[in-house]
Coordinates of C-alpha atoms and ligand atoms in Angstrom, one line a residue:
X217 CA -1.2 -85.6 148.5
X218 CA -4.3 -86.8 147.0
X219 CA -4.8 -87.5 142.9
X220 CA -8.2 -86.9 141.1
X221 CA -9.7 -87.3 137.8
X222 CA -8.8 -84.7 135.0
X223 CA -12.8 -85.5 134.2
X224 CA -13.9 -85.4 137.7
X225 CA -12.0 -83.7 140.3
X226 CA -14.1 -85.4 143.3
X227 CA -12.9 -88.6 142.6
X228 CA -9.8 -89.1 144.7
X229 CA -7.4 -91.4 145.2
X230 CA -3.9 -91.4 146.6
X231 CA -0.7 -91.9 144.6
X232 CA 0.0 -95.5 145.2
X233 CA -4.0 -96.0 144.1
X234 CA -3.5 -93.6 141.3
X235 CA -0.6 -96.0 139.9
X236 CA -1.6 -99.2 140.2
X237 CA -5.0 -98.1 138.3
X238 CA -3.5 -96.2 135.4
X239 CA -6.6 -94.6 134.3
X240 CA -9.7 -93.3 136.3
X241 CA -12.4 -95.1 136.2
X242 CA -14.6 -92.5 134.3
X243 CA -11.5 -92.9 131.3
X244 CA -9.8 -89.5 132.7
X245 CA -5.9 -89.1 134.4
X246 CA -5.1 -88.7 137.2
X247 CA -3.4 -85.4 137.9
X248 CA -2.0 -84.3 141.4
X249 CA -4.4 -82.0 143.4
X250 CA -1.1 -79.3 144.2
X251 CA 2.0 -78.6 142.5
X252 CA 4.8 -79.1 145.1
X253 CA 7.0 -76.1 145.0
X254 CA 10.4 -75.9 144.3
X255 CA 12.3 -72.6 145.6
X256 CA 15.6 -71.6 143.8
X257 CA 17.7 -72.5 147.1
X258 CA 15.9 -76.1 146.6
X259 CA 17.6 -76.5 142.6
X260 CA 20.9 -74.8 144.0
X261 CA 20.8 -78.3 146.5
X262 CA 20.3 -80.3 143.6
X263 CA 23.1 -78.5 141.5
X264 CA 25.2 -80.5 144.4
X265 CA 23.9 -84.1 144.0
X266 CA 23.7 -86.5 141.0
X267 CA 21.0 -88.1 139.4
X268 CA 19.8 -90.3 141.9
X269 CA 19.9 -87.5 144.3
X270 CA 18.1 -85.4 142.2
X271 CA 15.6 -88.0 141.7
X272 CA 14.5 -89.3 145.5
X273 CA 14.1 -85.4 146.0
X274 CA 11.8 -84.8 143.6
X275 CA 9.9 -87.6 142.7
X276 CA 9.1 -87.7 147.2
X277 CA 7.4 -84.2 146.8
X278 CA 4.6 -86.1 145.5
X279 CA 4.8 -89.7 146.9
X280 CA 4.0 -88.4 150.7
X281 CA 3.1 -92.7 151.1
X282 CA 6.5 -93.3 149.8
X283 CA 9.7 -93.3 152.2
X284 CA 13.0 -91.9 151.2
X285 CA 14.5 -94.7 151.7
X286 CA 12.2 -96.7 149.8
X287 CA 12.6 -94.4 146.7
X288 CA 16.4 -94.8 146.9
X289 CA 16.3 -98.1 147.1
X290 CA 14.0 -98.1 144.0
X291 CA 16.3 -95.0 142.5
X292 CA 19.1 -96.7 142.9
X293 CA 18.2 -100.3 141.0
X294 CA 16.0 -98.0 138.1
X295 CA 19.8 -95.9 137.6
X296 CA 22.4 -98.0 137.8
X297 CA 24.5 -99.7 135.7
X298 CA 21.8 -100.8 133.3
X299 CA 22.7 -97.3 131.8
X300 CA 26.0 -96.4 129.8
X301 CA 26.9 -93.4 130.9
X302 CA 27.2 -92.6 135.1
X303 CA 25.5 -89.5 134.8
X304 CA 22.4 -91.2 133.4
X305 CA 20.9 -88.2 131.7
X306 CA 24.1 -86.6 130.5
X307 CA 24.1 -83.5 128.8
X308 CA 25.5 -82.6 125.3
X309 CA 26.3 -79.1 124.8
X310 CA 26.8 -78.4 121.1
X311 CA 27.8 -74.6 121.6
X312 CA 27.1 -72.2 124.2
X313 CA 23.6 -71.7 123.9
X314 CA 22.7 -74.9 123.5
X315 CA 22.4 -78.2 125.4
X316 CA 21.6 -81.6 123.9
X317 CA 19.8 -83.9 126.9
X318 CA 20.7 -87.5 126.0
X319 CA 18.0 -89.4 127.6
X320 CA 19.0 -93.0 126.0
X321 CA 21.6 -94.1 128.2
X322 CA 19.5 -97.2 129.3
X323 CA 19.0 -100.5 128.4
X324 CA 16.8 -100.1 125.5
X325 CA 18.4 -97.0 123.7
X326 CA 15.2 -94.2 123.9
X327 CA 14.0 -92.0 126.5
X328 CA 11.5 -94.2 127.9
X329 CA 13.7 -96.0 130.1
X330 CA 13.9 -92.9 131.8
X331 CA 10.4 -93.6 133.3
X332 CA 10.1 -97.6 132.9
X333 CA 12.9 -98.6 134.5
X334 CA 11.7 -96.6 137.5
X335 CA 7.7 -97.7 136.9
X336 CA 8.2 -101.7 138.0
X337 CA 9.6 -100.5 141.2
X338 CA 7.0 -97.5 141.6
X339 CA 3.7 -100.1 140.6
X340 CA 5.1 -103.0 142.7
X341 CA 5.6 -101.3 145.7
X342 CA 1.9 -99.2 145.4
X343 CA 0.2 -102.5 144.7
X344 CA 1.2 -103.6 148.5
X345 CA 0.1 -100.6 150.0
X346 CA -2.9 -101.2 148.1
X347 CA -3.4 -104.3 149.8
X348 CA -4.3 -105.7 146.3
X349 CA -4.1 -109.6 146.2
X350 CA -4.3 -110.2 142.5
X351 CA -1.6 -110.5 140.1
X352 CA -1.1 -107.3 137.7
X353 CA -0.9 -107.8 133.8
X354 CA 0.4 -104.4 132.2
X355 CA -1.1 -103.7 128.9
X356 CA 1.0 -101.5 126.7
X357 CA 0.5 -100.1 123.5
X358 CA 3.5 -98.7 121.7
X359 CA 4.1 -96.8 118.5
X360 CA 7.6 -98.5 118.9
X361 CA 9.9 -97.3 122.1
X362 CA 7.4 -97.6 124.7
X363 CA 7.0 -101.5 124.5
X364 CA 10.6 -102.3 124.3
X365 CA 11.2 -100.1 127.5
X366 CA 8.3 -101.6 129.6
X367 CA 9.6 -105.3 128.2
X368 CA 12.7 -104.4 130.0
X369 CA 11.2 -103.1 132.7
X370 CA 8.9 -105.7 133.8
X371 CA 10.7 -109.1 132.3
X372 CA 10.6 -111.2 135.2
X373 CA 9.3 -109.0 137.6
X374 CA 7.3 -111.4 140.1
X375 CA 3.6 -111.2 140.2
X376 CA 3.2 -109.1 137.1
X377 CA 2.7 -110.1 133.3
X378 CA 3.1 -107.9 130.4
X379 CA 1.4 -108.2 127.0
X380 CA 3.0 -105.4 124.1
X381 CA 0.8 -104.6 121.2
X382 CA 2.2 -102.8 118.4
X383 CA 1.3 -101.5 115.1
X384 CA 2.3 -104.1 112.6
X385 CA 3.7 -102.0 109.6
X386 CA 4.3 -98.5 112.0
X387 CA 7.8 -99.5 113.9
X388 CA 11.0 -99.4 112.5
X389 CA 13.0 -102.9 111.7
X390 CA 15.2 -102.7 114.8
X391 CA 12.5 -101.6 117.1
X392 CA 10.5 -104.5 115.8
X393 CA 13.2 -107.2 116.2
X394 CA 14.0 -105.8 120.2
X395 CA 10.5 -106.4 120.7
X396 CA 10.4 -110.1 118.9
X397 CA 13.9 -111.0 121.1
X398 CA 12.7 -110.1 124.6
X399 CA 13.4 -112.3 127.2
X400 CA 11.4 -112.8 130.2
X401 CA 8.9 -115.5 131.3
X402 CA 6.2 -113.4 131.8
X403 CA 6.3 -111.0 128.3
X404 CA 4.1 -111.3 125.9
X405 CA 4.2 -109.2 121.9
X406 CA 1.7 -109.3 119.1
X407 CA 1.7 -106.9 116.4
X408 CA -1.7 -105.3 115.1
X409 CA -3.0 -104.7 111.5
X410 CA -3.5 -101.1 111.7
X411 CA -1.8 -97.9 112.9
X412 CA -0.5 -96.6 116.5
X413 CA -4.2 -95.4 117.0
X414 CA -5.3 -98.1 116.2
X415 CA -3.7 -100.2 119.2
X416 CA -4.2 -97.2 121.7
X417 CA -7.5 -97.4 120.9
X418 CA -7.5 -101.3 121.1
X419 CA -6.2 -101.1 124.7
X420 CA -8.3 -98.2 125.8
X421 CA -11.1 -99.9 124.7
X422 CA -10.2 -103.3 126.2
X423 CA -9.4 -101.3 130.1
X424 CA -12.7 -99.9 129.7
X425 CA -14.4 -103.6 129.0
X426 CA -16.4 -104.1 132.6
X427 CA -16.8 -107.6 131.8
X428 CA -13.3 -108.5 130.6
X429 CA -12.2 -107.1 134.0
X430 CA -14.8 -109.6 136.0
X431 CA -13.6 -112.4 133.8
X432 CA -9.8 -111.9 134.8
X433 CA -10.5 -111.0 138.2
X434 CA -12.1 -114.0 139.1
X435 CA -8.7 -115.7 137.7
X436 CA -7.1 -113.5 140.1
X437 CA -5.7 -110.9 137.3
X438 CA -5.6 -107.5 137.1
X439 CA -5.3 -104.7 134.3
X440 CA -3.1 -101.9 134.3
X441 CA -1.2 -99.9 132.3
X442 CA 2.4 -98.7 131.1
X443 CA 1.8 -96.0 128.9
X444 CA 2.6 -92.7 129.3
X445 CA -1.1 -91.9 130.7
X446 CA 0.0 -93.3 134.0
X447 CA 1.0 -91.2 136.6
X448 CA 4.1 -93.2 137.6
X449 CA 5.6 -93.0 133.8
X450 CA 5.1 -89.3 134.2
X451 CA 6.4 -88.1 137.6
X452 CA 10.3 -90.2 136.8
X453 CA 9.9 -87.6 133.6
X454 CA 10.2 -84.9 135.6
X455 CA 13.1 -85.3 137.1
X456 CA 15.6 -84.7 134.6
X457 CA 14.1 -81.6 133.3
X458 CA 15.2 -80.2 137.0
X459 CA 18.5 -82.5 136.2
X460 CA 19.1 -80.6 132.3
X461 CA 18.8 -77.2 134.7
X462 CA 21.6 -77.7 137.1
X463 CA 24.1 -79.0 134.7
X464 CA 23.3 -75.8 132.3
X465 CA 23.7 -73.7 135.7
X466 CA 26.8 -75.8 136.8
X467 CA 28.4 -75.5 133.1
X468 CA 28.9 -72.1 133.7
X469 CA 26.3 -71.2 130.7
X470 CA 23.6 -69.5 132.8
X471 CA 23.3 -68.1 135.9
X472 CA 21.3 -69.5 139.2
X473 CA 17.0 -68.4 138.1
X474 CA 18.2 -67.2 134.7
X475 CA 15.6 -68.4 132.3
X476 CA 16.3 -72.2 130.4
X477 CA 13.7 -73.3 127.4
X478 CA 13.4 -76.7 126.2
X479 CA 12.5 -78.0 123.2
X480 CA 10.7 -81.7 123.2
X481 CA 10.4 -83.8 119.9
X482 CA 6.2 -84.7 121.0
X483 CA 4.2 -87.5 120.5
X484 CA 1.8 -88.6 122.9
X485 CA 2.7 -85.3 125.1
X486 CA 3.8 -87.2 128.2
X487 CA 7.5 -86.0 127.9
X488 CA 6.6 -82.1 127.2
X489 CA 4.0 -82.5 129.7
X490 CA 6.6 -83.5 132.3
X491 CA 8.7 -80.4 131.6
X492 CA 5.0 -78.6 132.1
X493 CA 4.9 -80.0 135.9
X494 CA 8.7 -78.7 136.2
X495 CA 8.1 -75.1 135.1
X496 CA 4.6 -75.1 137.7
X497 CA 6.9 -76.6 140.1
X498 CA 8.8 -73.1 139.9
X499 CA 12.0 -74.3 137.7
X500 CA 13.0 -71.4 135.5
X501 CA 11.5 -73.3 132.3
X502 CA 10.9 -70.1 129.9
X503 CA 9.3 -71.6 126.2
X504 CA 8.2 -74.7 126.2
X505 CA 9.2 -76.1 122.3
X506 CA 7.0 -78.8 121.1
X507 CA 8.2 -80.4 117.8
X508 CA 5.8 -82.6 115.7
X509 CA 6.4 -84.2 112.6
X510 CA 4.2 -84.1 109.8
X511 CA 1.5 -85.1 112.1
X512 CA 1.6 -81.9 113.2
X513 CA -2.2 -81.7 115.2
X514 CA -0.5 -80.6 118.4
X515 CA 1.3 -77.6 116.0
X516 CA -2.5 -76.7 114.3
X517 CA -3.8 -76.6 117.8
X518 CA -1.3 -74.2 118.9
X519 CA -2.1 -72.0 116.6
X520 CA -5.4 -71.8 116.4
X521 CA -7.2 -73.6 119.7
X522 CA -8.9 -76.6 117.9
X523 CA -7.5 -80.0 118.1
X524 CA -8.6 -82.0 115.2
X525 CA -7.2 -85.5 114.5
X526 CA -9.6 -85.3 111.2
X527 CA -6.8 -85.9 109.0
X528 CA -4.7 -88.3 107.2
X529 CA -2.6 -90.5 109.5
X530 CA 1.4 -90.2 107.6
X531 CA 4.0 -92.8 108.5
X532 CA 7.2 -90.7 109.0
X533 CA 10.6 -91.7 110.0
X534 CA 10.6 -90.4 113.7
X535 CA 8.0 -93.3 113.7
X536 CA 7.6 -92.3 117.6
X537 CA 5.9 -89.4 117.3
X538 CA 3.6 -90.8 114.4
X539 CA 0.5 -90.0 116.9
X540 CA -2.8 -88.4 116.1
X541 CA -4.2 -88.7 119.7
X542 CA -1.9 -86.6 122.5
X543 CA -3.5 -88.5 125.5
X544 CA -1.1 -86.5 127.9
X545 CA -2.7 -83.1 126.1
X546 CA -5.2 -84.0 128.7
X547 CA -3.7 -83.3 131.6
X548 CA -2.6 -80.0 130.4
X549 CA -5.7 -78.6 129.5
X550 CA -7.0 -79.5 133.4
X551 CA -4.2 -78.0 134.5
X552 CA -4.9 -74.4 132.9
X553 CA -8.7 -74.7 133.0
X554 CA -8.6 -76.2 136.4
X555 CA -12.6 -77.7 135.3
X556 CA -13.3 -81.0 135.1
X557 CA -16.4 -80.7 133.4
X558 CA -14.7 -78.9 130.4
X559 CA -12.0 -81.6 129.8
X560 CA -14.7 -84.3 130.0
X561 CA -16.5 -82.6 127.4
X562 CA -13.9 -81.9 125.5
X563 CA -12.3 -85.7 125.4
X564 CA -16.1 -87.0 124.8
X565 CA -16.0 -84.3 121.6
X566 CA -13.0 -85.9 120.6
X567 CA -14.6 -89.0 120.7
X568 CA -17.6 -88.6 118.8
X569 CA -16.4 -85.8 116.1
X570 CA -12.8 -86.0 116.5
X571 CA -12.0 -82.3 117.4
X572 CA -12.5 -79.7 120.2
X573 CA -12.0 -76.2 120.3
X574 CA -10.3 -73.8 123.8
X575 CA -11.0 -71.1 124.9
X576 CA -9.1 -67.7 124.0
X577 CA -8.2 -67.6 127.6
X578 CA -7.0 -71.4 127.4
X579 CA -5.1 -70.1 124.1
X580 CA -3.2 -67.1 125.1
X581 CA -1.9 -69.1 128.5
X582 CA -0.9 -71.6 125.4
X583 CA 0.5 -69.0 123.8
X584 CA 2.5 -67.2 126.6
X585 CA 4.3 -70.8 127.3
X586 CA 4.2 -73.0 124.2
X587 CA 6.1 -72.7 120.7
X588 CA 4.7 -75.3 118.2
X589 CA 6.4 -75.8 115.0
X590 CA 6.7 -79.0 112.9
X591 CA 9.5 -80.4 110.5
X592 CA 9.2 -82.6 107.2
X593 CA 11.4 -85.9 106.7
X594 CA 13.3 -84.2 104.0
X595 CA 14.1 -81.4 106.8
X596 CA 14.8 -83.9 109.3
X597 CA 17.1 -85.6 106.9
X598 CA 19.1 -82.4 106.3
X599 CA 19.2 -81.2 109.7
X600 CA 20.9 -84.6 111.0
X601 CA 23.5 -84.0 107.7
X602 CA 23.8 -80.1 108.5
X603 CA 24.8 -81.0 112.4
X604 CA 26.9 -84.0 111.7
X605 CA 28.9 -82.4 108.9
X606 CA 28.9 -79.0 111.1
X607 CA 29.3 -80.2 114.6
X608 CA 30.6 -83.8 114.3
X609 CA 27.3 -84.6 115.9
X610 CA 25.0 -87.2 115.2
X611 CA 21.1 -86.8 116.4
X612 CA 18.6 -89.6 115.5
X613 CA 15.1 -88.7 113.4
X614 CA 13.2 -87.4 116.6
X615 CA 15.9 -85.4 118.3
X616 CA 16.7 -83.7 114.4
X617 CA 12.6 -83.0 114.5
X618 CA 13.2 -81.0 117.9
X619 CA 16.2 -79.6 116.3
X620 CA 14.9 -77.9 113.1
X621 CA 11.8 -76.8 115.3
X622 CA 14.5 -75.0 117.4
X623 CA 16.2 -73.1 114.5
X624 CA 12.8 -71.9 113.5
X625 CA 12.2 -70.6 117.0
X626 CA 15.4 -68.8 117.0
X627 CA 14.5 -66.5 114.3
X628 CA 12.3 -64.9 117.2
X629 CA 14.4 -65.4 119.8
X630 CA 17.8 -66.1 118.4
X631 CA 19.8 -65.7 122.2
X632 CA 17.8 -68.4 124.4
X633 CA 19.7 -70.7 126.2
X634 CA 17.8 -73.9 125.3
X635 CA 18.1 -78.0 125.7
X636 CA 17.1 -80.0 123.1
X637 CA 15.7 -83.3 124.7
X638 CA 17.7 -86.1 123.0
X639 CA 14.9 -89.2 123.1
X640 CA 16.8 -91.7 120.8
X641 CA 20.1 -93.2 120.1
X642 CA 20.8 -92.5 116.6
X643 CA 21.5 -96.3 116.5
X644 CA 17.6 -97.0 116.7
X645 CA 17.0 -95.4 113.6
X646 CA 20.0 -96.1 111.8
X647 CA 18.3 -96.9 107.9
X648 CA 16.9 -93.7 108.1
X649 CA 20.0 -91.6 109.5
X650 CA 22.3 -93.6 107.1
X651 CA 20.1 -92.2 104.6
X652 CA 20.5 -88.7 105.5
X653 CA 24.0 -89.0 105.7
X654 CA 23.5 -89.6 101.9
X655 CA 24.8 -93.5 102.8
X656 CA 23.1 -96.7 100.9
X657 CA 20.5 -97.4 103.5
X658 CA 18.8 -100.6 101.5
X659 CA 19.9 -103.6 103.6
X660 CA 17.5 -104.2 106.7
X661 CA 17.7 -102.4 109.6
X662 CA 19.4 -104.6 112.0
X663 CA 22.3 -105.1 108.9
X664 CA 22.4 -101.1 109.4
X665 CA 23.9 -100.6 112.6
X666 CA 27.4 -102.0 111.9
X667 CA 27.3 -99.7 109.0
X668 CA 26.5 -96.5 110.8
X669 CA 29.1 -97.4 113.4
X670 CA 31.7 -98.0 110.6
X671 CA 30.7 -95.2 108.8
X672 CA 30.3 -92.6 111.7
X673 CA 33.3 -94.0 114.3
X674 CA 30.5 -94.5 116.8
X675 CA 30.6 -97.8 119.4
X676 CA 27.3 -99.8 118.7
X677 CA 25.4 -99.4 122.0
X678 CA 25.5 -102.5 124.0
X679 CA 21.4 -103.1 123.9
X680 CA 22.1 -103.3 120.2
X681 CA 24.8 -105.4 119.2
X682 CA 23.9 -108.9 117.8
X683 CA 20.2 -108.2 117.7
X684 CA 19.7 -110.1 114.6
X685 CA 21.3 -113.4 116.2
X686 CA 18.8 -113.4 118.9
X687 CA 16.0 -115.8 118.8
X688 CA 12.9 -114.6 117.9
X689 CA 10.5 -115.1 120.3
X690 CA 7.0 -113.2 119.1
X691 CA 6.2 -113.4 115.9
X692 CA 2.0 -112.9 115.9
X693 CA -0.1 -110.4 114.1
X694 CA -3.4 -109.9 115.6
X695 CA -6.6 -108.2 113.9
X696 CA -7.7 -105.0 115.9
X697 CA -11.0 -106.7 116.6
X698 CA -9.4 -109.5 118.4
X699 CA -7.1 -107.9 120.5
X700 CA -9.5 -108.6 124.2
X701 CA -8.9 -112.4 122.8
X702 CA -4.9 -111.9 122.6
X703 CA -5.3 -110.5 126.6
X704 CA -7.4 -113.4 127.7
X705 CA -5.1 -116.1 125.8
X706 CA -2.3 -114.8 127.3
X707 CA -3.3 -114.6 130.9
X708 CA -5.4 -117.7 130.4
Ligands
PLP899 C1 8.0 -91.8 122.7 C2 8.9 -91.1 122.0 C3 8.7 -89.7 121.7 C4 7.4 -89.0 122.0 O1 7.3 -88.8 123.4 P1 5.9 -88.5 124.0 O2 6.1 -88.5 125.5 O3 4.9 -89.5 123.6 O4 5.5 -87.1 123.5 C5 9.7 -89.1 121.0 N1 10.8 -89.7 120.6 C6 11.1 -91.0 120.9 C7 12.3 -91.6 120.4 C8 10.1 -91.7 121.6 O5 10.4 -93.0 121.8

């Protein structure tokens, strides 16, 4: 199976090409030219097997290059032991309607070791079939999660480097400190005056530098990229929406094709966008629930078919989903409009005015699959009271976002079976849970952890525990202007 350019669907390459590059040349995604299809008798198979098994058999419906025993080898180191919990993605069920998909098992304590533990394997092995001689540097930029994740990933993975830009002031303490601690001889961190944007579009800006590229070539180095925009972050993402599916079915909670929705606290729109792929693949996926926090563009554009990021930029305290720019949106709106020329022009609108507007016909398939709501910190911070004290549950700031979204969709549809997608470890965000539990939150956020384990009766996950003895390795803060300097320092 060949991959093309959301802004130019003659340009194709295959997946290992479409990995090792990241972005398309012309600045577009790659997107897969089918949807492998998935038959009900196919799920009922992977009702039977565990994660691993579940992932080889999806994630080789689009990696025809790829053998299966390749991709269980790489399966098999990505989910292993680096994750708490043997199921890997285990699910939650908080009553009989609703599932709570704990994706932060792994070594870093969010979702996105879901996909970057997986990526390293995924990159190395397409960069051989590649035949590509030079030495890859991935350049991330993280609103907090992301970096630590591909840290992990990649620490010490031979003939790579990685190089983590973040935004100085928009990460929480602990995320900040697992990023300053990383080991590895081949990691690199700097911080960035300025916002997430801000460093995304720092690293766009430095892939699409011609000359920068010439310069580290000739050194023998490559760019590419970690971020959700690649296609080998993505396709690991989809696998445990199919996962969430057959342990509702095999709970006894619905039936074999009955209908599951799935509500996804959003950011960037790589981890709804996943669950996208899964209901085109032909998994039952009814609503697709996409929870913002105040900076709720993707919930304007629901509702009324323009995206406009012309609008203040709030720091909130699911700091992950403190995103202006949905890169992943991308993808979707090729995959409705099926036209390359309207994405381009819609991304080079966004661009130069900030906004675009759909369709009606783009809107109404929005409409038919999407429910877009948003949630305030105050409502986060009650919600993650309301279930604690209720349930004897404890959700961290994103996963409450997804949750409150999910009580206001009920009041349409108050039956649904639905899985709330679980993307941190309350641990990560302890100042800010403490808080709602109406604690004393005012000691820093590393100090905070002990206190929400005391307080809540909850084992400090093991990526967590002594953070604040650790050495600190990264310390830098670089301007925004001189972040191509930072990438030619580092791999100098
Ligand atoms: C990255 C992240 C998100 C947002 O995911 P996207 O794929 O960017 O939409 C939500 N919650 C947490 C904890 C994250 O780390």
């Amino acid at each position: 199976m060949k991959y093309f350019s959301t802004r130019n669907s003659s340009y194709k390459v295959s997946a290992a090409e479409a990995i090792v590059k990241g972005l398309a040349p012309d600045g577009g995604l790659f997107v897969p030219e089918s949807v492998p299809q998935v038959s009900l008798e196919d799920i009922k198979a992977l009702c039977e097997m565990d994660y691993r098994g579940r992932a080889v058999d999806i994630m080789s419906r689009y990696l025809e290059e790829f053998d299966t025993e390749e991709l269980w080898s790489y399966v098999n180191a990505a989910y292993g032991d680096n994750f708490d919990d043997a199921a890997i993605a285990p699910m939650h069920f908080t009553d009989d309607n609703t599932g709570v998909l704990e994706l932060w098992h792994g070594p870093t304590c969010a979702f996105k070791d879901m996909a970057l533990q997986m990526l390293p394997h995924l990159l190395t092995a397409s960069l051989k079939k590649c035949g590509e001689k030079r030495k890859v540097c991935i350049l991330v930029a993280t609103s907090g999660d992301t970096g630590k994740a591909a840290l992990e990933g990649f620490a010490d993975v031979e003939g790579t480097k990685i190089l983590v830009f973040y935004p100085h002031n928009g990460v929480s303490d602990v995320q900040k400190l697992q990023m300053m601690t990383q080991s590895g001889s081949n990691v690199g961190v700097s911080a960035v005056y300025g916002n997430f944007d801000d460093a995304q579009t720092g690293v766009k800006n430095i892939f699409a530098d011609k000359e920068l590229a010439e310069r580290l070539s000739a050194r023998g180095w490559f760019l590419s990229s970690a971020n959700s925009i690649n296609w080998g972050r993505l396709l690991p993402q989809i696998v445990y929406y199919f996962s969430a599916y057959c342990d509702f079915v095999n709970s006894g909670r619905i039936k074999m094709g009955g209908v599951l929705d799935f509500a996804v606290p959003t950011g960037n729109f790589g981890n709804i966008l996943a669950c996208w792929y899964a209901k085109k693949m032909g998994l039952p996926v009814g609503r697709l629930i996409c929870a913002s926090n105040e900076n709720n563009v993707l919930t304007d554009f629901f509702a009324c078919g323009e995206y406009n990021k012309n609008r203040p930029f709030r720091c909130t305290i699911s700091p992950s989903m403190d995103i202006l720019v949905s890169s992943n949106l991308e993808r979707l709106l090729y995959s409705i409009s099926g036209d390359d020329v309207f994405v381009a022009s819609c991304m080079k609108s966004l661009n130069t005015v900030g906004s675009y507007r759909v369709s009606e016909e783009i809107k109404s398939v929005i409409a038919e699959n999407f429910f877009g709501g948003f949630c305030t910190d105050e409502e986060t911070k009650e919600l993650i009271r309301r279930i604690y004290e209720g349930k004897g549950y404890l959700m961290d700031t994103h996963t409450a976002v997804a949750c409150k979204v999910v009580e206001d969709y009920r009041r349409v549809n108050p039956t649904a079976p639905t899985v709330i997608v679980s993307t941190a470890s309350p641990f990560k965000f302890c100042d800010s849970v403490l808080s709602a539990l109406g604690e004393d939150s005012s000691a820093p956020g590393t100090e905070l952890i002990e206190k929400l384990s005391e307080t809540c009766g909850l084992k400090v996950p093991y990526p967590l525990f002594g953070l604040d003895k650790r050495e600190k390795r990264f310390e830098g803060v670089c301007e925004k202007e001189k972040m191509t300097k930072t990438v030619e320092g580092f791999l100098a």
